[in-house]
């Protein structure tokens, strides 16, 4: 039986609709589209995990911008359910990875029309001197309200807001996930720990949300918070996870970036420590999300160039499936397929091809076909 049919059956007869009573609580003016998207994500929690991929339609190994092309599709015959997009360099025609914003906009609209889900991340340049988001100058205080460079923050936020508002179908704003200032517990971005105080980080996140809502009247976003595993002393620690948490009125989805980079002991080829750390962290986040009435997801993951042929089933899927709590995450999103030395999704000819097909075939994983339609009719 197709997974789609199972989900439809479940939604009608097994009370998905009960689960779906949850709504976005952070924004009383959330659009119906945003509420519906929230409910769709919520409805699958514990029953299926949507597969996501960054820049899935923009490029992959050996190709750039070809209609209908997508590495996940080339390997498995299925498209992702969740599509990650990056809006860093929003003040130029192309993002920091050379994807034209005009193309991104068209893809986002097309994805929405086909029932897929868009998720934006934002490697915002250092607004003060125009250097990249990896510039670690201590500038956060200066760009907050009252700071000497506040206008420079507004410049980037206005551009981001206008881009988001331009993504419409039938004159309605397309609902999407927005994940700003991610991995803030690491020290590699200007908004990261050590480069800004926790209080200023929180003020920045909150300012962004308030500015979008009040100044730009944007109410179609599901806001995601996403610390990085590598800078948590213990992946199961709530205190570590909640460093910089802006509050329940500013967050709808508890995310987590985990690149499975816990060091394995010499003779542990599967890296049981890394797997345990993944599951422990997801269980903690799922509990927290349930208490707060929020969604949860593995917002970024992958293993650079994927050296283990069974990585997708052995290191991600099976460990998550074995934990009813960790299985509550709504999606797992793999980072971009830039080149052989920097890719996180399988592609034709890669050692993970057979395993990735199994990963996609598993009843637990959900693709575009399971949640929407498909690009190839
Ligand atoms: C990083 C790398 C970079 C990229 C950035 C933003 O993790 O993939 O090459 O520019 O994300 O997408």
Tab-separated table of N, CA, C and O and ligand atoms in Angstrom, residues 54-55 59 85-88 95-98 121 123 133-134 182-183 189 259 300 304 335-336 338-339 342 344, ligand 1:
chain	number	residue	atom	x	y	z
A	54	UNK	N	18.389	20.541	1.073
A	54	UNK	CA	18.741	21.935	0.792
A	54	UNK	C	19.029	22.104	-0.702
A	54	UNK	O	19.798	21.324	-1.279
A	55	UNK	N	18.421	23.118	-1.312
A	55	UNK	CA	18.669	23.459	-2.730
A	55	UNK	C	18.383	22.293	-3.677
A	55	UNK	O	19.013	22.174	-4.738
A	59	UNK	N	20.501	22.634	-7.928
A	59	UNK	CA	21.725	22.030	-8.469
A	59	UNK	C	21.993	20.720	-7.744
A	59	UNK	O	21.393	20.417	-6.709
A	85	UNK	N	15.938	26.398	1.536
A	85	UNK	CA	16.442	27.487	0.695
A	85	UNK	C	17.234	28.450	1.561
A	85	UNK	O	16.920	28.620	2.747
A	86	UNK	N	18.174	29.116	0.955
A	86	UNK	CA	19.085	29.980	1.711
A	86	UNK	C	18.993	31.409	1.170
A	86	UNK	O	19.122	31.609	-0.039
A	87	UNK	N	18.758	32.385	2.061
A	87	UNK	CA	18.608	33.762	1.556
A	87	UNK	C	19.768	34.684	1.936
A	87	UNK	O	19.645	35.901	1.826
A	88	UNK	N	20.898	34.111	2.356
A	88	UNK	CA	22.086	34.942	2.583
A	88	UNK	C	22.486	35.630	1.283
A	88	UNK	O	22.417	35.021	0.214
A	95	UNK	N	22.063	34.276	-4.226
A	95	UNK	CA	22.420	34.017	-2.831
A	95	UNK	C	23.892	33.623	-2.723
A	95	UNK	O	24.602	33.545	-3.726
A	96	UNK	N	24.364	33.374	-1.523
A	96	UNK	CA	25.803	33.141	-1.350
A	96	UNK	C	26.281	31.859	-2.011
A	96	UNK	O	27.486	31.643	-2.145
A	97	UNK	N	25.344	31.002	-2.444
A	97	UNK	CA	25.731	29.793	-3.162
A	97	UNK	C	25.377	29.906	-4.653
A	97	UNK	O	25.234	28.894	-5.341
A	98	UNK	N	25.200	31.138	-5.115
A	98	UNK	CA	24.964	31.468	-6.530
A	98	UNK	C	23.586	31.118	-7.076
A	98	UNK	O	23.370	31.113	-8.296
A	121	UNK	N	16.612	29.310	5.384
A	121	UNK	CA	17.647	29.647	6.366
A	121	UNK	C	18.280	30.967	5.906
A	121	UNK	O	18.102	31.385	4.762
A	123	UNK	N	21.900	32.951	6.224
A	123	UNK	CA	23.273	33.276	6.631
A	123	UNK	C	23.447	34.773	6.371
A	123	UNK	O	24.053	35.165	5.371
A	133	UNK	N	28.589	35.987	7.030
A	133	UNK	CA	28.040	35.638	8.352
A	133	UNK	C	29.110	34.965	9.218
A	133	UNK	O	28.971	34.896	10.425
A	134	UNK	N	30.187	34.496	8.586
A	134	UNK	CA	31.271	33.851	9.347
A	134	UNK	C	32.261	34.884	9.911
A	134	UNK	O	33.230	34.524	10.552
A	182	UNK	N	20.720	30.612	12.960
A	182	UNK	CA	20.830	29.225	13.424
A	182	UNK	C	22.225	28.945	14.011
A	182	UNK	O	23.152	29.735	13.851
A	183	UNK	N	22.344	27.792	14.643
A	183	UNK	CA	23.619	27.318	15.215
A	183	UNK	C	24.293	28.396	16.065
A	183	UNK	O	25.521	28.555	16.044
A	189	UNK	N	29.505	32.063	13.666
A	189	UNK	CA	28.790	33.183	13.039
A	189	UNK	C	28.878	34.417	13.948
A	189	UNK	O	29.057	34.284	15.156
A	259	UNK	N	25.271	17.135	12.704
A	259	UNK	CA	25.994	16.534	11.580
A	259	UNK	C	26.639	15.200	11.942
A	259	UNK	O	27.521	14.734	11.235
A	300	UNK	N	18.914	20.309	10.172
A	300	UNK	CA	20.063	20.093	9.283
A	300	UNK	C	20.775	18.844	9.745
A	300	UNK	O	21.084	18.699	10.925
A	304	UNK	N	29.348	14.797	5.603
A	304	UNK	CA	29.951	15.351	4.392
A	304	UNK	C	30.545	14.235	3.511
A	304	UNK	O	31.360	13.445	3.971
A	335	UNK	N	21.746	18.543	4.126
A	335	UNK	CA	22.351	19.767	3.581
A	335	UNK	C	22.671	19.604	2.100
A	335	UNK	O	22.412	18.556	1.500
A	336	UNK	N	23.257	20.581	1.496
A	336	UNK	CA	23.287	20.713	0.040
A	336	UNK	C	24.281	19.778	-0.671
A	336	UNK	O	25.289	19.364	-0.096
A	338	UNK	N	26.731	20.256	-3.088
A	338	UNK	CA	27.498	21.259	-3.821
A	338	UNK	C	28.490	20.621	-4.787
A	338	UNK	O	28.603	21.018	-5.942
A	339	UNK	N	29.217	19.632	-4.317
A	339	UNK	CA	30.277	18.992	-5.118
A	339	UNK	C	30.659	17.699	-4.432
A	339	UNK	O	30.205	17.434	-3.313
A	342	UNK	N	31.690	17.999	-0.955
A	342	UNK	CA	30.753	18.708	-0.068
A	342	UNK	C	29.316	18.401	-0.501
A	342	UNK	O	28.653	19.206	-1.148
A	344	UNK	N	25.626	15.965	0.816
A	344	UNK	CA	25.008	15.281	1.966
A	344	UNK	C	23.851	14.387	1.561
A	344	UNK	O	23.269	13.696	2.390
B	1	LIG	C1	27.628	25.925	4.524
B	1	LIG	C2	28.380	25.415	3.318
B	1	LIG	C3	28.739	26.610	2.465
B	1	LIG	C4	27.475	27.421	2.114
B	1	LIG	C5	26.672	27.752	3.369
B	1	LIG	C6	25.349	28.420	3.060
B	1	LIG	O1	27.307	24.872	5.374
B	1	LIG	O2	27.561	24.537	2.578
B	1	LIG	O3	29.363	26.172	1.287
B	1	LIG	O4	27.810	28.596	1.443
B	1	LIG	O5	26.446	26.584	4.112
B	1	LIG	O6	24.510	27.621	2.295
